[in-house]
């Protein structure tokens, strides 16, 4: 993105302003409004808020590969060759027989099923799409769930709607939330395009209404009206075989005018329009700019929420729908959830980019509520694997500020190490430096410590708990937990144990397996100590192979310190904490002996190699009183946004609320709440008029509840 010009500020001397006490009226510019006071100050000075999703620990599972609870549905009610049934348990690209009954289990036996997941410390289960699939396409089957053709029912390979009822009821009875993978970007590949599948953009072939008049779909996206359409006027002539003309449900999905029909995405040279309107690997791309399509997708997926009382959606290929889609679709889904009694329904989307600033645009500009944290995943596996230092992690934590907004809720993305596309955690960590044996085991444990002890909702991919490694991504990362008939999987290396052979992963003792037992302990710690889930984060050190982060329990006014050492040698560390003159209790890691901070908060100890150490201060945070700070404004170096920063002169873990007052406004509007340094808010010049001056203020809340405000800063956001 282009680098913007530097900010225009009321006066050169106003670039840096000192913070006064609450209610201070000092101003360097006569026309500036006074800082907020009284009830308005109280409204802005509330402590940071965190979503319920921050306290979740998710197990991500592909039901076809978990457990076979009903062999009678292995072929999905069909018979004959695998090209008809989709079933071939000896081939990695076909259905293997796992189903909802197998995933549910008895609901009491901790060796299998959902009770096993609850026993491992998970609080939620995320399942791949359960809708009816086009069982076979090309040279593989739809065991993964992403080739939906009937969005109203459960795929017969997985069971019945009643089986999903039983699954959801069991999960909720065990205290597990249920997150369903949904696809709103495309359906199964049913439409044939005349003349080839190369993408034809609007500049080459514009859309035409039913009268043949050209129009731009972008003009109507997110609105309530749309031009009439005809099969006759399509970018590419759309054809459907006679036997497929009623294949999809709801019935409107069979209308070819509900699709873009422009050809396939070319991932090597695609434009933004191509990414949004092209067919994803040939799958029929829904024309989501149409309000009819938005409403139809809200109705069909809202029905799943209403029937099964689902707790959230993971949205597949969220990067590829039009820019206005989520702003229209999300409120309808949340309304359905509230009607079903689910008031904290979570929606997190798959946007596979590793640049945090770019990823944030899907939240800031497109109204996608939450995302999967691909940038952090990239940094975690590199650090845990030993190929990179910790600065990628510390930088990503700081980049949370790009995601902060007027809700005041701290960003809590879904975090992960490996998945069904990228490959398993152990493989990705192994690939960094070629580690194996006990070193690989220790690096995998370190990776999961990072996942659980840093901010975010950790997601563990099924099979990682028993040390599966695999040999690649996609099909090669979707092993069976039940006895597999795939020969190559029988001999694959595993972390913490031998190859599985013809045995079952359910026979592995989770109490003694290094990965499973570590996950259970991490889950226990995260559940017992809220700071590890909803605590703010301050990076104390990020050098070489060592990362040290403080987490804070604001309710208990307590500091935690977690140190991660990715090097093969023990490392001494000295950091300054926010808790002076306190002993610290060790909660995790090899013994580091007695540790105590001095009167300045300095703490020194040795972190064992390839390990994580978690400490909790015995003493509460000191009471800092009024906190002083400075405000600065500048152009962001990496985006076209303006950044306003508050530099706080205190080691106390304060929170900073940024508020704005536009010309003519009678009150201050909340821009964002930042719960950890660096304290920043980003302003988008496109949302302001040219020459408009905006008044800005920072409200600083100390850990003891003391509140102070900055003098007001006048800023011309857009020249």
XYZ file of C-alpha atoms in Angstrom:
719
model
C 0.000 0.000 0.000
C 1.230 3.537 -0.677
C 2.981 5.436 2.050
C 0.845 8.422 3.079
C 2.034 11.952 3.650
C 2.822 13.105 7.166
C -0.005 14.301 9.358
C -1.055 17.927 9.445
C -1.282 19.025 13.057
C -2.645 22.193 14.587
C 0.798 23.530 15.468
C 4.292 22.123 15.366
C 4.517 22.314 19.131
C 1.355 20.228 19.435
C 2.953 17.052 18.050
C 3.966 15.958 21.554
C 1.592 16.834 24.394
C 1.888 16.111 28.096
C -0.882 14.231 29.881
C -2.654 15.994 32.708
C -4.823 14.680 35.507
C -8.392 13.598 34.884
C -10.505 16.528 33.796
C -7.491 18.691 32.894
C -8.331 21.676 30.669
C -4.838 22.614 29.470
C -4.818 23.167 25.693
C -2.203 24.499 23.310
C -4.860 25.360 20.688
C -7.651 27.732 21.712
C -10.369 26.077 19.614
C -9.809 22.596 21.003
C -12.624 21.081 23.106
C -11.934 20.158 26.687
C -10.973 16.570 27.498
C -13.866 14.344 28.580
C -14.969 14.623 32.193
C -17.674 13.349 34.515
C -20.005 10.686 33.137
C -18.440 10.896 29.682
C -15.002 10.205 31.125
C -16.438 7.262 33.043
C -17.909 5.870 29.830
C -14.555 6.028 28.067
C -12.422 4.863 31.001
C -13.898 1.405 31.402
C -11.386 -1.458 31.677
C -10.514 -3.443 28.541
C -13.092 -5.971 27.379
C -12.407 -9.470 26.063
C -14.634 -11.772 24.052
C -15.724 -15.138 25.396
C -13.827 -16.663 22.465
C -10.588 -15.670 24.211
C -11.237 -18.335 26.844
C -11.781 -21.154 24.355
C -9.412 -23.997 23.434
C -10.507 -25.638 20.187
C -9.997 -29.100 18.747
C -10.241 -28.966 14.952
C -11.410 -32.263 13.492
C -12.357 -33.804 10.163
C -15.114 -36.289 11.150
C -14.355 -38.681 8.268
C -10.912 -39.316 9.781
C -11.714 -39.432 13.508
C -13.719 -42.584 14.275
C -16.119 -44.892 12.426
C -19.181 -45.233 14.610
C -21.520 -46.621 11.936
C -20.025 -48.683 9.064
C -23.420 -48.788 7.344
C -22.983 -45.174 6.164
C -19.443 -45.554 4.814
C -20.660 -45.330 1.205
C -23.161 -42.551 1.836
C -26.150 -44.684 0.876
C -24.781 -45.418 -2.590
C -23.353 -48.627 -4.002
C -20.860 -49.645 -6.627
C -17.444 -48.303 -7.520
C -15.627 -45.634 -5.518
C -16.309 -43.221 -8.377
C -19.953 -43.448 -7.282
C -19.747 -43.896 -3.507
C -16.621 -41.839 -2.869
C -15.438 -44.530 -0.440
C -11.940 -46.000 -0.525
C -10.244 -46.232 2.899
C -6.931 -47.228 1.325
C -6.540 -43.980 -0.656
C -5.792 -40.647 1.051
C -8.128 -38.733 -1.285
C -11.370 -40.612 -0.578
C -13.913 -41.166 2.190
C -12.582 -43.448 4.933
C -15.687 -44.086 7.029
C -15.438 -41.722 9.988
C -18.727 -40.155 11.001
C -20.637 -38.148 13.590
C -21.449 -41.184 15.704
C -17.753 -41.982 15.908
C -16.876 -38.407 16.829
C -19.612 -38.261 19.456
C -18.790 -41.598 21.074
C -20.646 -42.657 24.194
C -20.334 -39.169 25.682
C -18.844 -40.779 28.814
C -15.888 -42.905 27.666
C -12.798 -40.687 27.910
C -10.822 -42.955 25.599
C -12.855 -41.995 22.508
C -15.347 -39.457 21.247
C -16.123 -36.050 22.662
C -15.458 -37.114 26.251
C -11.851 -37.669 25.180
C -11.609 -34.079 23.973
C -13.080 -32.675 27.166
C -10.624 -34.782 29.170
C -7.743 -33.307 27.149
C -8.806 -29.845 28.288
C -10.536 -28.568 25.179
C -13.557 -26.290 25.536
C -14.762 -26.375 21.938
C -14.806 -28.596 18.861
C -14.581 -27.213 15.319
C -15.754 -29.613 12.623
C -15.255 -29.373 8.881
C -18.434 -28.745 6.822
C -21.141 -31.331 7.437
C -23.459 -30.450 4.527
C -24.259 -32.884 1.705
C -21.396 -33.070 -0.782
C -20.963 -33.850 -4.417
C -19.251 -37.057 -3.346
C -16.768 -37.315 -6.204
C -15.123 -34.681 -8.363
C -12.201 -35.521 -10.599
C -9.812 -37.997 -9.012
C -10.858 -37.598 -5.364
C -13.828 -37.391 -3.031
C -15.392 -34.738 -0.803
C -14.492 -36.330 2.554
C -13.259 -32.874 3.679
C -16.648 -31.195 3.285
C -15.820 -28.245 1.026
C -17.774 -29.327 -2.083
C -21.295 -28.701 -0.803
C -24.349 -29.215 -2.991
C -27.158 -29.467 -0.410
C -26.712 -26.929 2.382
C -29.856 -28.038 4.217
C -28.847 -31.514 5.430
C -25.993 -33.586 6.846
C -23.929 -35.541 4.343
C -25.003 -39.231 4.453
C -21.362 -40.343 4.739
C -21.311 -38.620 8.143
C -24.758 -39.733 9.261
C -28.105 -38.008 9.607
C -29.496 -34.748 10.918
C -30.435 -36.638 14.081
C -26.805 -37.730 14.420
C -25.744 -34.090 14.312
C -28.381 -33.350 16.954
C -26.871 -36.030 19.182
C -23.361 -34.733 18.510
C -24.264 -31.147 19.435
C -26.242 -32.229 22.507
C -23.371 -34.383 23.757
C -20.842 -31.607 23.184
C -22.920 -29.055 25.035
C -23.536 -31.511 27.851
C -19.770 -31.892 28.255
C -19.256 -28.128 28.265
C -17.860 -28.080 24.724
C -18.886 -25.352 22.309
C -19.595 -26.385 18.709
C -18.078 -24.467 15.803
C -19.149 -25.456 12.299
C -17.095 -24.832 9.183
C -19.259 -23.130 6.537
C -18.647 -22.167 2.916
C -20.307 -19.014 1.584
C -17.977 -18.428 -1.356
C -18.834 -21.393 -3.551
C -20.655 -24.685 -4.035
C -19.612 -27.949 -5.659
C -18.485 -27.786 -9.281
C -21.671 -28.362 -11.273
C -21.682 -25.539 -13.830
C -19.766 -26.042 -17.080
C -18.447 -22.886 -18.748
C -18.444 -22.701 -22.529
C -15.242 -21.607 -24.208
C -12.857 -22.614 -21.438
C -12.186 -21.763 -17.808
C -9.721 -18.861 -18.138
C -10.879 -15.928 -16.023
C -12.646 -13.137 -17.926
C -12.797 -9.937 -15.872
C -15.403 -7.147 -15.934
C -13.062 -4.956 -17.995
C -13.130 -7.621 -20.716
C -16.729 -8.799 -20.393
C -18.978 -6.619 -18.207
C -22.047 -7.953 -16.469
C -25.299 -7.287 -18.315
C -28.804 -7.139 -16.934
C -31.740 -9.058 -18.381
C -32.106 -6.393 -21.092
C -28.463 -6.569 -22.124
C -27.434 -3.308 -20.439
C -23.926 -3.344 -18.869
C -23.590 -2.703 -15.128
C -20.996 -2.910 -12.360
C -21.769 -5.427 -9.615
C -19.697 -3.439 -7.107
C -22.248 -0.621 -7.200
C -24.912 -2.910 -5.765
C -22.863 -4.984 -3.300
C -24.229 -4.673 0.220
C -27.431 -3.021 -0.965
C -31.055 -4.118 -1.203
C -31.538 -3.853 -4.968
C -29.889 -5.600 -7.913
C -30.455 -5.595 -11.682
C -32.549 -8.348 -13.215
C -30.455 -11.141 -14.711
C -30.834 -13.631 -17.544
C -29.110 -16.896 -18.450
C -28.588 -15.322 -21.866
C -26.192 -12.644 -20.615
C -23.354 -14.260 -18.676
C -19.588 -13.545 -18.826
C -19.216 -17.154 -19.957
C -22.156 -19.241 -21.118
C -23.126 -21.426 -18.148
C -24.220 -24.995 -18.877
C -25.579 -27.658 -16.517
C -26.037 -31.307 -17.442
C -29.687 -32.469 -17.355
C -29.081 -34.857 -14.446
C -27.558 -32.031 -12.376
C -30.190 -29.335 -12.870
C -31.874 -30.007 -9.519
C -28.786 -31.297 -7.702
C -28.372 -28.421 -5.262
C -30.420 -27.274 -2.298
C -31.927 -24.826 -1.525
C -33.427 -24.756 -5.000
C -32.174 -21.253 -5.794
C -28.635 -22.645 -5.878
C -29.571 -24.341 -9.169
C -30.055 -20.976 -10.932
C -26.919 -20.203 -12.968
C -27.515 -16.464 -12.567
C -26.609 -16.824 -8.864
C -22.961 -17.398 -9.843
C -20.210 -15.195 -11.293
C -19.453 -17.550 -14.211
C -16.164 -15.831 -15.090
C -13.766 -18.778 -15.009
C -11.097 -19.978 -12.598
C -8.836 -17.990 -10.298
C -5.289 -17.853 -11.606
C -3.348 -17.742 -8.339
C -0.176 -16.685 -10.126
C -1.463 -13.489 -11.721
C -4.928 -12.794 -10.352
C -6.312 -9.290 -9.748
C -8.407 -8.473 -6.651
C -11.554 -8.795 -8.785
C -10.375 -12.189 -10.000
C -9.874 -13.392 -6.415
C -13.440 -12.363 -5.544
C -15.289 -13.386 -8.710
C -13.239 -16.306 -9.998
C -13.958 -19.979 -9.352
C -11.808 -21.339 -6.512
C -10.190 -24.422 -8.097
C -13.174 -24.698 -10.426
C -15.864 -24.613 -7.721
C -18.988 -22.634 -8.641
C -18.402 -19.100 -7.291
C -21.492 -17.559 -5.735
C -22.568 -14.088 -6.882
C -22.497 -12.715 -3.330
C -23.003 -9.130 -4.497
C -26.671 -10.074 -4.999
C -28.846 -9.403 -1.926
C -30.850 -12.508 -2.843
C -27.714 -14.646 -2.441
C -26.758 -12.952 0.838
C -30.236 -13.512 2.249
C -30.314 -17.089 1.005
C -26.998 -17.921 2.660
C -28.122 -16.220 5.868
C -31.334 -18.244 5.880
C -29.772 -21.649 5.233
C -26.899 -21.275 7.698
C -29.146 -19.523 10.200
C -31.272 -22.677 10.123
C -28.238 -24.701 11.273
C -27.771 -22.320 14.189
C -31.425 -22.426 15.130
C -31.686 -26.214 15.000
C -28.401 -27.223 16.621
C -27.721 -24.202 18.877
C -24.279 -23.818 17.324
C -21.767 -21.554 19.054
C -19.921 -20.242 16.035
C -18.844 -20.510 12.414
C -15.431 -20.805 10.840
C -15.871 -19.276 7.384
C -13.905 -21.013 4.648
C -12.292 -18.966 1.833
C -13.421 -15.714 3.476
C -10.819 -13.889 1.410
C -12.745 -14.601 -1.788
C -16.223 -13.168 -1.156
C -17.014 -9.594 -2.149
C -15.996 -6.730 0.121
C -19.512 -5.916 1.313
C -20.697 -9.456 2.030
C -19.914 -9.784 5.735
C -21.384 -6.391 6.573
C -24.742 -7.728 5.362
C -24.515 -11.433 6.251
C -23.033 -11.338 9.756
C -25.875 -9.360 11.428
C -28.415 -11.822 10.045
C -26.471 -14.809 11.408
C -26.046 -13.188 14.804
C -29.750 -12.412 14.917
C -30.467 -16.097 14.281
C -28.046 -17.016 17.059
C -29.665 -14.648 19.550
C -33.056 -16.091 18.672
C -31.598 -19.525 19.468
C -30.295 -18.284 22.826
C -26.641 -18.044 21.741
C -25.608 -14.499 22.618
C -21.856 -14.851 22.089
C -21.884 -16.457 18.639
C -18.366 -16.351 17.164
C -17.498 -15.947 13.481
C -13.880 -16.296 12.413
C -12.734 -16.446 8.825
C -9.979 -18.059 6.808
C -7.867 -15.378 5.132
C -4.596 -17.047 4.226
C -2.217 -14.079 4.269
C 0.825 -13.718 6.517
C 0.945 -9.905 6.648
C -0.938 -8.632 9.698
C -1.697 -5.186 8.284
C -3.212 -6.739 5.160
C -5.121 -9.274 7.251
C -6.587 -6.481 9.386
C -8.313 -4.945 6.361
C -10.746 -7.858 6.360
C -11.781 -6.851 9.885
C -11.532 -3.064 9.534
C -12.932 -2.650 6.023
C -14.978 -5.772 5.320
C -16.617 -6.326 8.734
C -15.379 -9.900 9.127
C -15.684 -10.256 12.926
C -12.557 -12.330 13.503
C -9.825 -14.187 11.648
C -7.470 -17.130 11.873
C -4.010 -15.812 12.713
C -1.855 -16.928 9.780
C 0.837 -14.276 10.450
C 1.378 -15.511 14.012
C 1.365 -19.154 12.891
C 4.178 -18.460 10.478
C 6.264 -16.832 13.231
C 5.470 -19.498 15.830
C 6.607 -22.469 13.748
C 9.761 -20.659 12.640
C 10.685 -19.773 16.219
C 9.774 -23.151 17.716
C 11.564 -24.895 14.854
C 14.734 -22.893 15.410
C 14.958 -21.169 12.022
C 14.062 -17.653 13.225
C 14.228 -15.497 16.325
C 11.248 -14.211 18.319
C 10.879 -10.778 16.755
C 8.300 -12.009 14.281
C 6.148 -13.030 17.247
C 6.649 -9.786 19.174
C 5.936 -7.792 16.038
C 2.726 -9.713 15.390
C 1.516 -9.107 18.959
C 2.143 -5.384 18.502
C 0.254 -5.490 15.206
C -2.928 -6.349 17.102
C -3.406 -2.570 17.120
C -4.387 -2.711 13.440
C -7.394 -4.815 14.458
C -8.660 -2.633 17.317
C -11.869 -0.702 16.815
C -14.830 1.086 18.423
C -16.175 -2.070 20.094
C -13.346 -1.778 22.617
C -12.975 -5.561 22.631
C -9.399 -6.810 22.453
C -8.544 -8.791 19.300
C -8.621 -12.537 19.909
C -7.945 -14.407 16.671
C -7.949 -18.170 16.393
C -4.303 -19.245 16.657
C -2.747 -22.474 15.382
C 0.472 -24.281 14.501
C -0.709 -26.617 11.732
C -3.903 -27.573 9.942
C -5.488 -29.608 7.166
C -4.023 -27.395 4.429
C -0.581 -26.278 5.592
C 0.421 -29.569 7.197
C 0.740 -30.753 10.774
C 2.470 -28.795 13.530
C 5.225 -31.378 13.990
C 6.010 -31.457 10.267
C 6.172 -27.675 9.950
C 8.440 -27.437 12.998
C 10.599 -30.295 11.726
C 11.021 -28.626 8.341
C 12.628 -25.527 9.878
C 15.980 -27.106 10.803
C 15.475 -30.827 10.215
C 15.155 -31.715 13.894
C 14.144 -35.261 14.822
C 13.863 -37.583 17.789
C 13.878 -36.019 21.252
C 14.830 -32.592 19.882
C 11.769 -32.565 17.619
C 9.619 -33.679 20.544
C 10.863 -30.813 22.708
C 10.368 -28.301 19.907
C 6.803 -29.529 19.346
C 6.071 -29.138 23.069
C 7.581 -25.652 22.957
C 5.364 -24.802 19.996
C 2.242 -25.790 21.896
C 3.413 -23.822 24.946
C 3.631 -20.758 22.716
C 0.177 -21.503 21.328
C -1.463 -21.771 24.753
C 0.437 -19.150 26.759
C 0.257 -16.276 24.269
C -2.912 -14.361 23.421
C -5.516 -15.878 21.114
C -7.896 -18.841 21.076
C -5.604 -21.864 20.520
C -6.665 -24.439 17.934
C -5.131 -27.922 17.925
C -5.530 -30.003 14.775
C -6.804 -33.534 15.389
C -4.031 -36.132 15.533
C -1.407 -33.661 16.700
C -2.176 -34.744 20.267
C -0.839 -38.230 19.493
C 2.269 -37.006 17.697
C 1.247 -37.344 14.049
C 3.777 -35.737 11.710
C 2.795 -36.595 8.144
C 4.725 -35.900 4.977
C 2.999 -32.826 3.574
C -0.070 -30.609 3.518
C -3.584 -31.089 2.159
C -4.364 -34.812 1.617
C -1.069 -35.857 3.226
C -2.075 -34.188 6.516
C -5.450 -35.887 7.030
C -4.580 -39.173 8.709
C -7.029 -41.590 10.333
C -7.183 -41.859 14.119
C -8.935 -45.217 13.823
C -6.972 -48.139 12.280
C -5.891 -46.939 8.858
C -5.752 -48.899 5.627
C -3.428 -46.354 4.026
C -0.107 -48.173 3.874
C 2.094 -45.075 3.946
C 0.323 -43.795 7.076
C 0.980 -47.046 8.893
C 4.727 -46.435 8.686
C 4.908 -42.679 9.227
C 7.171 -41.356 11.975
C 5.454 -39.944 15.051
C 6.472 -37.676 17.922
C 6.559 -39.464 21.264
C 5.952 -42.964 19.933
C 6.503 -45.471 17.126
C 4.592 -45.639 13.823
C 1.005 -46.743 14.403
C 1.028 -49.738 12.040
C -2.421 -51.320 11.904
C -3.292 -50.152 15.397
C -5.619 -47.422 16.614
C -4.555 -44.040 17.954
C -7.262 -44.454 20.579
C -5.124 -47.163 22.163
C -2.397 -44.622 22.970
C -2.198 -43.731 26.664
C -2.852 -39.987 26.695
C -1.728 -39.720 30.311
C 1.833 -40.644 29.361
C 2.103 -39.455 25.768
C 4.317 -36.330 25.816
C 2.164 -34.190 23.529
C -1.244 -35.201 24.902
C -0.170 -34.850 28.529
C 1.415 -31.468 27.777
C -1.787 -30.239 26.118
C -3.800 -31.374 29.130
C -1.470 -29.475 31.479
C -1.537 -26.354 29.312
C -5.327 -26.492 29.186
C -5.486 -26.822 32.968
C -3.205 -23.810 33.427
C -5.108 -21.683 30.944
C -8.389 -22.556 32.622
C -7.106 -21.944 36.156
C -5.349 -18.661 35.384
C -7.563 -16.255 33.389
C -4.604 -13.976 32.620
C -3.364 -16.590 30.151
C -6.606 -16.266 28.177
C -7.897 -12.729 28.709
C -4.825 -11.007 30.114
C -3.072 -8.185 28.332
C 0.420 -8.848 26.988
C 3.658 -6.898 27.288
C 6.782 -8.192 25.541
C 9.723 -7.887 27.954
C 12.442 -9.326 25.731
C 12.676 -10.691 22.189
C 16.267 -11.485 21.318
C 18.108 -14.396 19.761
C 16.264 -17.581 20.739
C 14.476 -16.126 23.766
C 11.034 -14.536 24.095
C 9.765 -13.187 27.436
C 6.199 -11.884 27.817
C 4.199 -10.587 30.789
C 0.494 -11.424 31.015
C -1.742 -9.529 33.448
C -4.796 -10.504 35.469
C -6.484 -7.118 35.857
C -9.145 -8.384 38.236
C -6.601 -9.863 40.657
C -3.978 -7.216 39.780
C -1.406 -9.936 39.256
C 1.468 -10.333 36.812
C 2.523 -13.561 35.099
C 5.785 -13.973 33.240
C 6.352 -16.570 30.539
C 9.725 -17.211 28.921
C 10.264 -19.329 25.800
C 13.729 -20.596 24.879
C 14.028 -22.019 21.344
C 17.796 -22.474 21.497
C 19.629 -25.689 22.322
C 21.422 -24.034 25.247
C 20.015 -22.712 28.504
C 19.808 -18.926 28.530
C 20.060 -16.429 31.393
C 17.540 -13.617 31.230
C 17.062 -10.350 33.096
C 13.891 -8.331 32.536
C 12.100 -5.487 34.277
C 8.605 -6.420 35.419
C 5.724 -4.364 36.786
C 5.936 -6.114 40.174
C 8.848 -4.986 42.387
C 9.996 -6.747 45.557
C 8.054 -9.943 44.990
C 8.746 -13.630 44.983
C 7.459 -15.604 42.027
C 5.864 -19.041 41.951
C 6.761 -21.341 39.079
C 3.771 -22.939 37.329
C 5.368 -24.625 34.305
C 8.768 -25.738 33.036
C 11.952 -27.235 34.408
C 12.876 -25.907 37.856
C 14.486 -22.446 37.718
C 14.933 -22.268 41.518
C 13.804 -19.365 43.682
C 13.227 -16.118 41.806
C 12.510 -12.688 43.237
C 12.277 -9.192 41.797
C 14.289 -6.366 43.304
C 12.884 -2.981 44.302
C 12.961 -1.787 40.689
C 11.114 -4.853 39.386
C 14.174 -6.499 37.829
C 14.027 -10.279 37.656
C 16.840 -12.653 36.696
C 16.684 -16.397 36.088
C 17.867 -19.084 33.684
C 15.541 -20.559 31.053
C 16.291 -24.212 30.188
C 16.925 -25.108 26.560
C 13.936 -25.839 24.314
C 11.523 -25.120 27.135
C 8.928 -22.675 28.418
C 8.850 -21.328 31.970
C 5.728 -19.790 33.502
C 5.950 -17.696 36.678
C 3.291 -15.943 38.767
C 4.044 -13.020 41.062
C 3.195 -13.642 44.704
C 2.562 -9.923 45.250
C -0.064 -7.805 43.576
C 0.793 -4.920 41.298
C 1.749 -1.688 43.037
C -0.623 1.283 42.910
C 0.806 3.795 40.443
C -1.661 6.664 40.837
C -2.051 9.156 37.966
C -0.035 8.160 34.904
C 1.643 10.611 32.553
C 2.000 10.121 28.822
C 2.556 11.864 25.486
C 0.534 11.751 22.285
C 2.121 11.679 18.849
C 0.685 11.487 15.337
C 2.395 10.330 12.170
C 1.928 8.450 8.927
C 2.081 4.683 9.324
C 5.153 3.266 7.588
C 3.418 0.178 6.239
C -0.099 1.280 5.238
C -1.982 4.358 4.074
C -3.307 4.878 7.611
C -2.443 7.568 10.150
C -1.203 6.344 13.518
C -1.725 8.141 16.823
C 0.479 6.820 19.627
C 0.406 7.300 23.386
C 3.751 6.891 25.127
C 3.140 6.097 28.790
C 5.719 6.979 31.432
C 4.947 4.060 33.719
C 5.799 0.396 34.067
C 2.212 -0.205 35.203
C 0.107 -2.198 32.689
C -2.261 0.636 31.877
C -4.940 0.573 29.215
C -5.443 3.500 26.857
C -8.754 4.486 25.322
C -8.461 6.649 22.225
C -11.432 8.909 21.503
C -12.261 11.426 18.789
C -14.524 14.416 18.433
C -15.388 15.609 14.950
C -16.461 19.176 14.127
C -19.956 19.860 15.414
C -20.114 16.718 17.559
C -21.390 17.153 21.111
C -19.586 14.171 22.610
C -16.478 12.047 22.277
C -16.601 8.836 20.216
C -14.551 5.801 21.170
C -12.002 4.816 18.526
C -10.249 1.892 20.203
C -8.996 0.529 23.512
C -5.404 -0.685 23.680
C -4.549 -2.978 26.591
C -0.795 -3.239 26.006
C 2.203 -1.289 24.746
C 2.771 0.039 22.173
C -0.427 2.065 22.639
C -1.753 3.063 19.214
C -4.850 3.752 17.169
C -4.953 3.778 13.373
C -7.113 6.239 11.441
C -8.239 5.689 7.863
C -8.074 8.989 5.931
C -10.802 7.765 3.574
C -13.320 8.087 6.399
C -12.678 11.796 6.878
C -13.361 14.840 4.730
C -10.499 16.685 3.115
C -9.235 19.397 5.446
C -11.386 18.197 8.354
C -9.767 18.667 11.758
C -10.472 15.984 14.320
C -9.878 16.374 18.045
C -8.228 13.374 19.694
C -7.703 12.433 23.322
C -6.204 9.527 25.229
C -7.841 8.277 28.417
C -5.332 6.347 30.510
C -6.567 3.825 33.069
C -3.999 2.441 35.521
C -4.192 -1.065 36.958
C -5.606 0.329 40.218
C -8.417 2.133 38.370
C -6.886 5.619 38.491
C -7.843 7.601 35.382
C -6.072 10.471 33.625
C -6.555 12.200 30.295
C -4.254 13.818 27.774
C -4.599 17.328 26.459
C -6.512 17.330 23.213
C -4.654 16.882 19.933
C -6.040 18.486 16.774
C -5.293 16.474 13.665
C -6.018 16.968 9.985
C -6.358 13.312 9.032
C -6.861 13.878 5.327
C -5.295 16.790 3.506
